[in-house]
mmCIF file of N, CA and C in Angstrom:
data_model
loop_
_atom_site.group_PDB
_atom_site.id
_atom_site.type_symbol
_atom_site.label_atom_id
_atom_site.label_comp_id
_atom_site.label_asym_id
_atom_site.label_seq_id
_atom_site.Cartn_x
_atom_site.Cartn_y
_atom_site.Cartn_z
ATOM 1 N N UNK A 1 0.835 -1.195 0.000
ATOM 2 C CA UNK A 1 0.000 0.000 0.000
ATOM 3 C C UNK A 1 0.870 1.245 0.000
ATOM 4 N N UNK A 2 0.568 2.187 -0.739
ATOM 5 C CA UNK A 2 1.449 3.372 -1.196
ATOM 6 C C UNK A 2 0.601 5.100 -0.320
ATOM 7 N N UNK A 3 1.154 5.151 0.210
ATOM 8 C CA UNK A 3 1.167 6.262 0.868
ATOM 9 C C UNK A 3 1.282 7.716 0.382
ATOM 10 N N UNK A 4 0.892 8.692 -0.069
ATOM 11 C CA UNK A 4 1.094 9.843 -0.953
ATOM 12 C C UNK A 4 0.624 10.914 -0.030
ATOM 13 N N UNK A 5 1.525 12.323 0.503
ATOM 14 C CA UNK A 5 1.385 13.048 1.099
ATOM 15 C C UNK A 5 1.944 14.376 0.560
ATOM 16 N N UNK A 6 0.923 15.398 -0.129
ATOM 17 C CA UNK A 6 1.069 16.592 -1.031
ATOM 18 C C UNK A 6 1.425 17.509 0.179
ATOM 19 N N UNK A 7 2.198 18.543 -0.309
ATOM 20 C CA UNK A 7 2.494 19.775 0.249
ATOM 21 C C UNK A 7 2.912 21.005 -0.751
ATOM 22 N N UNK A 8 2.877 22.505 -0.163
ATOM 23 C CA UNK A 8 3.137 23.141 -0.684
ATOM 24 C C UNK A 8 1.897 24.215 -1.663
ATOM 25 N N UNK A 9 0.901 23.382 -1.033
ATOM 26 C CA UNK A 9 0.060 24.669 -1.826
ATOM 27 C C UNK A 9 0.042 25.956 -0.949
ATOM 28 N N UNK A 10 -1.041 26.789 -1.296
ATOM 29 C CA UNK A 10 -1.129 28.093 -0.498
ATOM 30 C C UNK A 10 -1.786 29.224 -2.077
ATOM 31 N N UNK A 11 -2.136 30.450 -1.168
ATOM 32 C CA UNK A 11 -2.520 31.456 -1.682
ATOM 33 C C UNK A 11 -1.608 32.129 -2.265
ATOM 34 N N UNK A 12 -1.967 32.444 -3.785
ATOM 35 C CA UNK A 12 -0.449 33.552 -4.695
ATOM 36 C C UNK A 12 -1.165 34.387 -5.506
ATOM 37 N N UNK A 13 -0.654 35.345 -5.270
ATOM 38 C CA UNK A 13 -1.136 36.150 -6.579
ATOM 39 C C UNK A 13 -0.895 35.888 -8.083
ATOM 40 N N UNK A 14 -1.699 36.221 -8.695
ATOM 41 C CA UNK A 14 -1.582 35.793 -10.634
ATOM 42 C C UNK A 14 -0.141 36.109 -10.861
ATOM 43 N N UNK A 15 0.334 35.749 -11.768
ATOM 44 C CA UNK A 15 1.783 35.428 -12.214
ATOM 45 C C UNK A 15 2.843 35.185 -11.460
ATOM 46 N N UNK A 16 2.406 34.738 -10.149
ATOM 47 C CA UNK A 16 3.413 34.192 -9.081
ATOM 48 C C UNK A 16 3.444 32.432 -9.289
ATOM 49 N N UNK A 17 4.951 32.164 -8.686
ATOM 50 C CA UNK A 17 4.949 30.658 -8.783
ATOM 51 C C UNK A 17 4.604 29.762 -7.272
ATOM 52 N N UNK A 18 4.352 28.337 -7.714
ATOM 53 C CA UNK A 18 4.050 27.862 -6.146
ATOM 54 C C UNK A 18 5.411 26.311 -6.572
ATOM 55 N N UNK A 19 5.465 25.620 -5.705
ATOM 56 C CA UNK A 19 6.383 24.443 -5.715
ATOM 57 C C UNK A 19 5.137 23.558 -5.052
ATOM 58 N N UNK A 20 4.761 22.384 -5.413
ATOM 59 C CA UNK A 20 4.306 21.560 -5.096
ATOM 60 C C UNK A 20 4.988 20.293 -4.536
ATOM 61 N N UNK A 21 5.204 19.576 -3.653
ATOM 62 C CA UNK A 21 5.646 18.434 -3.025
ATOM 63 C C UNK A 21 4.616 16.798 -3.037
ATOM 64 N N UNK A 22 5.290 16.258 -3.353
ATOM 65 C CA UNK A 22 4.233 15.049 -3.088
ATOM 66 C C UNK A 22 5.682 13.779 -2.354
ATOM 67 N N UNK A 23 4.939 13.104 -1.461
ATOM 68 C CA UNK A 23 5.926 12.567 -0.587
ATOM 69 C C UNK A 23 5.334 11.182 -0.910
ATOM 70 N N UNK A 24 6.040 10.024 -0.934
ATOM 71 C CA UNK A 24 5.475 8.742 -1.277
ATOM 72 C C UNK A 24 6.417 7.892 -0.194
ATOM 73 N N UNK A 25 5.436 6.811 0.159
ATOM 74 C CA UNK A 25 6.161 6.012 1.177
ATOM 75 C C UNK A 25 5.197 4.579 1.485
ATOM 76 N N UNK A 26 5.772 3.455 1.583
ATOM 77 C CA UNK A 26 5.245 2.187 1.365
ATOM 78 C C UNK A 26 5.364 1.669 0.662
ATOM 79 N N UNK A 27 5.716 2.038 -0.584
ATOM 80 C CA UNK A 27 6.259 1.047 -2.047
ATOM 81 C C UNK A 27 7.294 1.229 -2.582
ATOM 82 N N UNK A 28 7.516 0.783 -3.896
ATOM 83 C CA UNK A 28 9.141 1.322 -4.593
ATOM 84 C C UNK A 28 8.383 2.166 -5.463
ATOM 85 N N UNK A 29 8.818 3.555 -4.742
ATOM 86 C CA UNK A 29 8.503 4.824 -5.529
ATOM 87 C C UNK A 29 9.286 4.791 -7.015
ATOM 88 N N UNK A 30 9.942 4.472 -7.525
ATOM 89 C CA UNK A 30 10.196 4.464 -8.813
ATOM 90 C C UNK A 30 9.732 3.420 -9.437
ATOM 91 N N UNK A 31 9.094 2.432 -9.208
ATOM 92 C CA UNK A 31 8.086 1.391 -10.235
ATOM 93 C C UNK A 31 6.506 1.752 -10.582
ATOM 94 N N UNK A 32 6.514 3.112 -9.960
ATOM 95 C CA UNK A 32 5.051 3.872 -10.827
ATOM 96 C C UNK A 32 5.591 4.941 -11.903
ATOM 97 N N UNK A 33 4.747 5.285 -12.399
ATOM 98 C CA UNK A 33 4.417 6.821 -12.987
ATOM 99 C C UNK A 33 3.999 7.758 -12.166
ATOM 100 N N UNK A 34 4.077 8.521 -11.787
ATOM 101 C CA UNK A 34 3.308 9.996 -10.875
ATOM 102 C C UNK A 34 2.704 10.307 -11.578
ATOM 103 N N UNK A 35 1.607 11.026 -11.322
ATOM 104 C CA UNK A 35 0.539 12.082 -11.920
ATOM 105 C C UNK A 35 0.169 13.635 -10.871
ATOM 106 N N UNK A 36 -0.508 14.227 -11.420
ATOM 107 C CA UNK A 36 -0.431 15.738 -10.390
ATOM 108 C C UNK A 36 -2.233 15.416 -11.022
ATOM 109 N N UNK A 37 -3.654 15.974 -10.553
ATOM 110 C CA UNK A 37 -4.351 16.273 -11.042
ATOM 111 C C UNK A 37 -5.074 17.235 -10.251
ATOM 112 N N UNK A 38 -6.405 18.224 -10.947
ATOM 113 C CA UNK A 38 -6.905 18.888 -9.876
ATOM 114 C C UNK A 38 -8.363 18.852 -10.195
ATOM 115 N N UNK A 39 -8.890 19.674 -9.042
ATOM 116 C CA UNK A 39 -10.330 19.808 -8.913
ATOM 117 C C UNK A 39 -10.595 20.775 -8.353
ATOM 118 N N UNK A 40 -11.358 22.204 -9.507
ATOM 119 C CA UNK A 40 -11.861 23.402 -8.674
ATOM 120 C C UNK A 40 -13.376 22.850 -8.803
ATOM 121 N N UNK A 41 -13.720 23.537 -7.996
ATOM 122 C CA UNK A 41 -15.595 23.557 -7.507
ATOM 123 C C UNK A 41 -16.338 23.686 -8.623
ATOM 124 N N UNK A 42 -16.950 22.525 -8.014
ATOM 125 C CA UNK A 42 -18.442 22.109 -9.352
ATOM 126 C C UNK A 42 -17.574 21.644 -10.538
ATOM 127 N N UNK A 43 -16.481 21.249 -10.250
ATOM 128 C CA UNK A 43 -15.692 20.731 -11.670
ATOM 129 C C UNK A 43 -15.414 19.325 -11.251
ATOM 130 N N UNK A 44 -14.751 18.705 -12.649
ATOM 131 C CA UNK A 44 -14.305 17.141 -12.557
ATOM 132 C C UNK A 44 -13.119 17.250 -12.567
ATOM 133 N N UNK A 45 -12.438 16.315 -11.184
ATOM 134 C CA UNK A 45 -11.149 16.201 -11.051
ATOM 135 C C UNK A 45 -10.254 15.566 -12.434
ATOM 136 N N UNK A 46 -9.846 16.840 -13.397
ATOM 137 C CA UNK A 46 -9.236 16.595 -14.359
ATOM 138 C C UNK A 46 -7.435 16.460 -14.315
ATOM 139 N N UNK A 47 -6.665 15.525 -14.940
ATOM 140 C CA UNK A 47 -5.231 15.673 -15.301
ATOM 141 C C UNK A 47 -4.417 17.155 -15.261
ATOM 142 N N UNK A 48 -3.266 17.316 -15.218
ATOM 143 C CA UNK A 48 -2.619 17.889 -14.894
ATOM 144 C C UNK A 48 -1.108 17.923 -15.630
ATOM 145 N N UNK A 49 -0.420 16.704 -14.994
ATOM 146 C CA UNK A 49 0.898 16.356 -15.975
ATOM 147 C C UNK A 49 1.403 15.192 -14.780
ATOM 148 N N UNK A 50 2.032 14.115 -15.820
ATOM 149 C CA UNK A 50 2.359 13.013 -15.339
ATOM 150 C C UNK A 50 4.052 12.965 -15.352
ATOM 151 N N UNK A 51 4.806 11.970 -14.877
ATOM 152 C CA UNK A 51 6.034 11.256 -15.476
ATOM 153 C C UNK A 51 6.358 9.944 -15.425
ATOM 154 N N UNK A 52 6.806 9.468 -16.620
ATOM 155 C CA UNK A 52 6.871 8.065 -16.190
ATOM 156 C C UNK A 52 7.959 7.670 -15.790
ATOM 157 N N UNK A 53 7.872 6.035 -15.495
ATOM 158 C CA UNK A 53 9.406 5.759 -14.631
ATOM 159 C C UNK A 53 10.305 6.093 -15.413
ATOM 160 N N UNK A 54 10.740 6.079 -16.426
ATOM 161 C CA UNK A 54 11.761 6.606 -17.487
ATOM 162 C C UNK A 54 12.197 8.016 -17.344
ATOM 163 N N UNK A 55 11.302 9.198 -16.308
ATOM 164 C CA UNK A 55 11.420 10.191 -16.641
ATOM 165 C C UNK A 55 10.826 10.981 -17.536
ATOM 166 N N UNK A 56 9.958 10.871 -18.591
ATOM 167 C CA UNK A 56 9.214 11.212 -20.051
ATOM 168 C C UNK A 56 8.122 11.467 -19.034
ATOM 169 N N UNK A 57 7.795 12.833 -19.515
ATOM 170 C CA UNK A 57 6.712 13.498 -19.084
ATOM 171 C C UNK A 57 5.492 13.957 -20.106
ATOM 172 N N UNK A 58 4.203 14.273 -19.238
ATOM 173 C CA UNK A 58 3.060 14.766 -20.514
ATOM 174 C C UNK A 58 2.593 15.695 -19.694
ATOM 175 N N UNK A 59 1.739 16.772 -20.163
ATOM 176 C CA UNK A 59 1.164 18.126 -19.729
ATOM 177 C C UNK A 59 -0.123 17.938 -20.253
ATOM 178 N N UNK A 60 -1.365 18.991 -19.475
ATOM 179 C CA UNK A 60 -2.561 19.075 -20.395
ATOM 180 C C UNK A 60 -2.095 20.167 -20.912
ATOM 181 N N UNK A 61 -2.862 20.627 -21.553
ATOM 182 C CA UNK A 61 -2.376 22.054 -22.710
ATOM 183 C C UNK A 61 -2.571 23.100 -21.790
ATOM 184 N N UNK A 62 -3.291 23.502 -21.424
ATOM 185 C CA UNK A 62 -3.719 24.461 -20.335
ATOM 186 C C UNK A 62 -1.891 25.049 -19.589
ATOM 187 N N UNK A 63 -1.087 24.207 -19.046
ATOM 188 C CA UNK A 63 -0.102 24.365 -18.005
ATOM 189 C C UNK A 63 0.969 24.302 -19.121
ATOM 190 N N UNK A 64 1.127 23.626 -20.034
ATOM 191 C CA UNK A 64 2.237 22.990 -20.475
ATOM 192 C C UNK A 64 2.901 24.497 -20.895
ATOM 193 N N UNK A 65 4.218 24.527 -20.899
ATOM 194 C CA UNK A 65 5.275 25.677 -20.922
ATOM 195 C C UNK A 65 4.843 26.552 -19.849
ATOM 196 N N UNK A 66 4.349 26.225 -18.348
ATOM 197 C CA UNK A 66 3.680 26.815 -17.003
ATOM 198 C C UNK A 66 4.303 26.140 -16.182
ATOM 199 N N UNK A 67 4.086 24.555 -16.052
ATOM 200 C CA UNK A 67 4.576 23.827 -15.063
ATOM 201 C C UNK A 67 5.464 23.065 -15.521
ATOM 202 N N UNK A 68 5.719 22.467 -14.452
ATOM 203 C CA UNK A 68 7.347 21.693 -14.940
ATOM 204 C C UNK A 68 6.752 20.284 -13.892
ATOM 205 N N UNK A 69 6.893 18.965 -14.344
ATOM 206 C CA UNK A 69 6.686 17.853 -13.064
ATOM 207 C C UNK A 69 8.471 17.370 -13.723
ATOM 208 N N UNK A 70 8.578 16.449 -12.100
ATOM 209 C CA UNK A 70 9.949 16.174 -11.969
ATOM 210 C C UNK A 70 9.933 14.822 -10.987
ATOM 211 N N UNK A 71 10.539 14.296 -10.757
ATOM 212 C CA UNK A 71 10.442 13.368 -10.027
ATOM 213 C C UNK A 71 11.681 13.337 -8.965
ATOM 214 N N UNK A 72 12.062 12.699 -7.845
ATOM 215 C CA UNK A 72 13.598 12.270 -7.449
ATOM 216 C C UNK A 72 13.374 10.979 -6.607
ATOM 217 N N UNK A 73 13.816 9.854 -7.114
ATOM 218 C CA UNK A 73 13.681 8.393 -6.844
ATOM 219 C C UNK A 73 14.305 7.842 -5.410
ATOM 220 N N UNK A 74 15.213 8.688 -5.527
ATOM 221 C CA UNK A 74 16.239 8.556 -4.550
ATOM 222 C C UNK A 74 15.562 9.578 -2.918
ATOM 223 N N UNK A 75 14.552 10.648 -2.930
ATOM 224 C CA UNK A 75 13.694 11.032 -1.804
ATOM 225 C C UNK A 75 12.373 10.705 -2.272
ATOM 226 N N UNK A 76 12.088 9.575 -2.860
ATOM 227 C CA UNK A 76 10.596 9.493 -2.837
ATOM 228 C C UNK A 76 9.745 10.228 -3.131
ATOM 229 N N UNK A 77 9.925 11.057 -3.851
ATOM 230 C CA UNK A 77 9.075 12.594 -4.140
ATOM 231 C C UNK A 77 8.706 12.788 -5.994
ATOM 232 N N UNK A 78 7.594 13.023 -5.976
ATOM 233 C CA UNK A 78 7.356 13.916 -6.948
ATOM 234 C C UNK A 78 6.857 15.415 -6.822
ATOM 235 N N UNK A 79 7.369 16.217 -8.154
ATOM 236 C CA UNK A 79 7.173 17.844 -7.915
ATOM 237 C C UNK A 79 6.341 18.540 -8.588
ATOM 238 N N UNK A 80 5.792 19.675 -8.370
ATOM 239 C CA UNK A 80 5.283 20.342 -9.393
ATOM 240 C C UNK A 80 5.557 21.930 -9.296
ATOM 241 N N UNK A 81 6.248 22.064 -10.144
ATOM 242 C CA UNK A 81 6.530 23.378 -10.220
ATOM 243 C C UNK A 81 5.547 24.004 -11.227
ATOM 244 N N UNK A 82 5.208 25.585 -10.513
ATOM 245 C CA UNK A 82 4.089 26.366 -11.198
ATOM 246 C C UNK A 82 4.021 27.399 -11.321
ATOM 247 N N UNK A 83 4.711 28.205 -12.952
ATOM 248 C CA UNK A 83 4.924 29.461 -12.898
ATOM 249 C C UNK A 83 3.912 30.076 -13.599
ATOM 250 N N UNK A 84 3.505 31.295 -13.726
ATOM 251 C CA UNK A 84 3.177 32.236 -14.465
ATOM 252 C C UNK A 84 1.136 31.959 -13.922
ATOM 253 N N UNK A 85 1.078 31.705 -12.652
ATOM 254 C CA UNK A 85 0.061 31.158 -12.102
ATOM 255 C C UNK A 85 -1.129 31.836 -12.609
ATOM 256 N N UNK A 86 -2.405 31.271 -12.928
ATOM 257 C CA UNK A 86 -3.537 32.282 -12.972
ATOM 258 C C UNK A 86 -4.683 32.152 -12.544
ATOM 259 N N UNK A 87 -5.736 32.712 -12.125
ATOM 260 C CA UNK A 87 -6.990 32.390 -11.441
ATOM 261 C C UNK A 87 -7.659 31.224 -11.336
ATOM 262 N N UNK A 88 -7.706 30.778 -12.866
ATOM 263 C CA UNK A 88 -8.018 29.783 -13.554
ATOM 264 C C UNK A 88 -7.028 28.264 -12.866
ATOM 265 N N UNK A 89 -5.994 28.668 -12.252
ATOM 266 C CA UNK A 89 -5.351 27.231 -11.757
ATOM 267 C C UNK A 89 -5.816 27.235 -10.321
ATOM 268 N N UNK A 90 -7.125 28.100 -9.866
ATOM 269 C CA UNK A 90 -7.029 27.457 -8.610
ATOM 270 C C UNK A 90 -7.943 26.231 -8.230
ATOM 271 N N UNK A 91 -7.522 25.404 -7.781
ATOM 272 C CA UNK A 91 -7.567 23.768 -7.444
ATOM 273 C C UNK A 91 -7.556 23.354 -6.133
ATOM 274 N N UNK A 92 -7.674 22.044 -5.895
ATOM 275 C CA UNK A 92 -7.318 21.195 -4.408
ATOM 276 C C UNK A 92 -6.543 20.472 -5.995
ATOM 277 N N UNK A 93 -5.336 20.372 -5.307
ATOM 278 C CA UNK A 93 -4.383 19.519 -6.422
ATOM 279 C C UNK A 93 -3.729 18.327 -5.933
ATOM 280 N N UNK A 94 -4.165 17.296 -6.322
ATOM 281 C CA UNK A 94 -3.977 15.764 -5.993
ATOM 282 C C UNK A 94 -2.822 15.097 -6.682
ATOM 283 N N UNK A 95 -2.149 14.505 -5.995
ATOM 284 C CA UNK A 95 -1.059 13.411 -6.302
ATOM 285 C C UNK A 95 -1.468 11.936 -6.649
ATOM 286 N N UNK A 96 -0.758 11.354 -7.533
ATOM 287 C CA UNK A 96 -1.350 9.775 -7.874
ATOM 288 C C UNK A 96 -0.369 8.977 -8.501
ATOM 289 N N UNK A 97 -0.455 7.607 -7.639
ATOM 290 C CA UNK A 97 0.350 7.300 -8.159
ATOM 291 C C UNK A 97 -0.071 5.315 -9.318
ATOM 292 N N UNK A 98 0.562 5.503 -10.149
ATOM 293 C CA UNK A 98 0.146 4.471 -11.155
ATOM 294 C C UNK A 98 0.451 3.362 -11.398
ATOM 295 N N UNK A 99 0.372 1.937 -11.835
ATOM 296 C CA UNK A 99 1.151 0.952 -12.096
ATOM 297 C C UNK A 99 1.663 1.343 -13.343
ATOM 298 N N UNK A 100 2.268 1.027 -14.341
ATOM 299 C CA UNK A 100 2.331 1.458 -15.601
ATOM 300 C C UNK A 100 3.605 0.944 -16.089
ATOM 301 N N UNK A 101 3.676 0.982 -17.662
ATOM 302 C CA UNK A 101 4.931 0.791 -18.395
ATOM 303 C C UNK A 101 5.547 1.812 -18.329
ATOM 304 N N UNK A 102 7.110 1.351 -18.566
ATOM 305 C CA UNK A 102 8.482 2.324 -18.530
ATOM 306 C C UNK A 102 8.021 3.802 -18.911
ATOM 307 N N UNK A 103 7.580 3.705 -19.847
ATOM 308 C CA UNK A 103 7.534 5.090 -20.413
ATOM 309 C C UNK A 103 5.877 5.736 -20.797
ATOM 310 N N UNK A 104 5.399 5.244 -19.572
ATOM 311 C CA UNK A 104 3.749 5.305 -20.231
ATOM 312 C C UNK A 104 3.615 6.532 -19.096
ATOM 313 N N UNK A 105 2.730 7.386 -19.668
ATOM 314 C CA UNK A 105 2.372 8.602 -18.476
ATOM 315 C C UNK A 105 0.692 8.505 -18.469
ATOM 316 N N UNK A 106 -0.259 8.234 -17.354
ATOM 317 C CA UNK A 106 -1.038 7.817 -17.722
ATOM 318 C C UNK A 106 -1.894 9.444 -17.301
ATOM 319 N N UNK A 107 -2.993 9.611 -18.172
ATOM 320 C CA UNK A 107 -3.578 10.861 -18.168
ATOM 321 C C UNK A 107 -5.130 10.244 -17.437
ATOM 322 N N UNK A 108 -5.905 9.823 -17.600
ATOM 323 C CA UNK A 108 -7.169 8.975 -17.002
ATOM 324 C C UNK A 108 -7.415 8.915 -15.364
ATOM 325 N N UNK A 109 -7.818 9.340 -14.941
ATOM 326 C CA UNK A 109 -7.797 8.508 -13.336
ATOM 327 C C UNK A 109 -8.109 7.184 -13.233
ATOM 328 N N UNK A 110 -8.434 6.663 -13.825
ATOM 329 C CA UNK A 110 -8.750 5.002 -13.291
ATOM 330 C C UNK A 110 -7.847 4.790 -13.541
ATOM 331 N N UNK A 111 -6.873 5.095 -14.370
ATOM 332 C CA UNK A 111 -5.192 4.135 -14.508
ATOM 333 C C UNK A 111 -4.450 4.325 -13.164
ATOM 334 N N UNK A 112 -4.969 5.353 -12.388
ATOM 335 C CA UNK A 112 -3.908 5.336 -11.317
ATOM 336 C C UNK A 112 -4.563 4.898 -10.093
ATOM 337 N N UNK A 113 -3.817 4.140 -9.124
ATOM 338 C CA UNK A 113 -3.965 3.530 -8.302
ATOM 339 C C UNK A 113 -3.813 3.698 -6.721
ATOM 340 N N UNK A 114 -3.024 5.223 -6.591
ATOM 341 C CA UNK A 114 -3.132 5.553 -5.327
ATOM 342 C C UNK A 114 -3.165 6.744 -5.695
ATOM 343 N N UNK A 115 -3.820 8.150 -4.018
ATOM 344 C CA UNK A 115 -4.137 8.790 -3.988
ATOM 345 C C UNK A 115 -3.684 9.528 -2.718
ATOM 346 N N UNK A 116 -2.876 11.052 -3.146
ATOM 347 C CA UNK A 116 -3.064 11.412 -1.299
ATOM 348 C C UNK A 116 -4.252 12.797 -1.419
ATOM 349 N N UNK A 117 -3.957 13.116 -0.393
ATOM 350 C CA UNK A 117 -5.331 13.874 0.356
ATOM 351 C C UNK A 117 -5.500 15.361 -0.733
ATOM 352 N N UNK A 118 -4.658 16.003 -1.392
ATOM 353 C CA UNK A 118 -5.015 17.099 -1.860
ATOM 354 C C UNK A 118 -4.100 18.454 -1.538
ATOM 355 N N UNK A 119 -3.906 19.150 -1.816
ATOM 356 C CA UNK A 119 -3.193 20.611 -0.978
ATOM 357 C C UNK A 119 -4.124 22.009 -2.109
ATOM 358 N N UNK A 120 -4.563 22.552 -1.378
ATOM 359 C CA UNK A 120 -5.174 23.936 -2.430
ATOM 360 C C UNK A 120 -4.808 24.743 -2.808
ATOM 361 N N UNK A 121 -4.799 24.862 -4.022
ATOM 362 C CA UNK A 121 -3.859 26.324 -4.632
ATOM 363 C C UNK A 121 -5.035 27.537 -4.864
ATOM 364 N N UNK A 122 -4.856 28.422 -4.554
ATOM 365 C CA UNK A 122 -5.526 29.638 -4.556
ATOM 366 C C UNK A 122 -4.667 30.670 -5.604
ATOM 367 N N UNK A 123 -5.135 31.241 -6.762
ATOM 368 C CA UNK A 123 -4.835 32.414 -7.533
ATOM 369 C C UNK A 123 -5.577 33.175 -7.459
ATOM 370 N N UNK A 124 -5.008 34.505 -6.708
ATOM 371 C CA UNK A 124 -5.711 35.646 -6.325
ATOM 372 C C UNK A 124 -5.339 36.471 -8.186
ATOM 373 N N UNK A 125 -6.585 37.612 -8.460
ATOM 374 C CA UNK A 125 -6.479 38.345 -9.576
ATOM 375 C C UNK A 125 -5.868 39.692 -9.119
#
């Protein structure tokens, strides 16, 4: 059983950046894929950007040349870095983690298999 514990959200003003943390513990953190996804109000918890064990990453269009995901195998962590922030990204932003092939980044939620609690990002205008 895989353990996933987000940190690092908080309140920013528009074009400010945030660092996201996701902490993993109970499995071999490098035999998944990570995923980042979110959910603002009255919306469906949609994708975000993944990486797979290989490192090979995917973005939704929305973030992509915005955020950066990263992984480090060696502290159990996946990241999300988030620049040029805007109203529109504010979320409860969820960590997940996947079974998956080497180089597969899975975008879907049912492909992924664990879940931690959320951290909220707020973009003030």
């Amino acid at each position: 059983q895989v353990q996933l514990v987000e940190s690092g959200g908080g309140l920013v003003q528009a074009g400010g950046s945030l660092r996201l943390s996701c902490a993993a513990s109970g499995g071999t953190f490098s035999s998944y894929a990570m995923g980042w996804f979110r959910q603002a109000p009255g919306k469906e918890r949609e994708f975000v950007a993944a990486v797979a064990r290989s490192g090979y990453t995917s973005y939704t269009g929305s973030v992509k040349d915005r955020f950066t995901i990263s992984r480090d195998n060696g502290k159990n962590t996946v990241y999300l870095q988030m620049n040029g922030l805007i109203p529109e990204d504010t979320a409860v932003y969820y960590c997940a983690a996947a079974n998956s092939g080497y180089s597969t980044t899975p975008r879907l939620r049912d492909d992924y298999d664990y879940w931690g609690q959320g951290t909220q990002v707020t973009v003030s205008s």
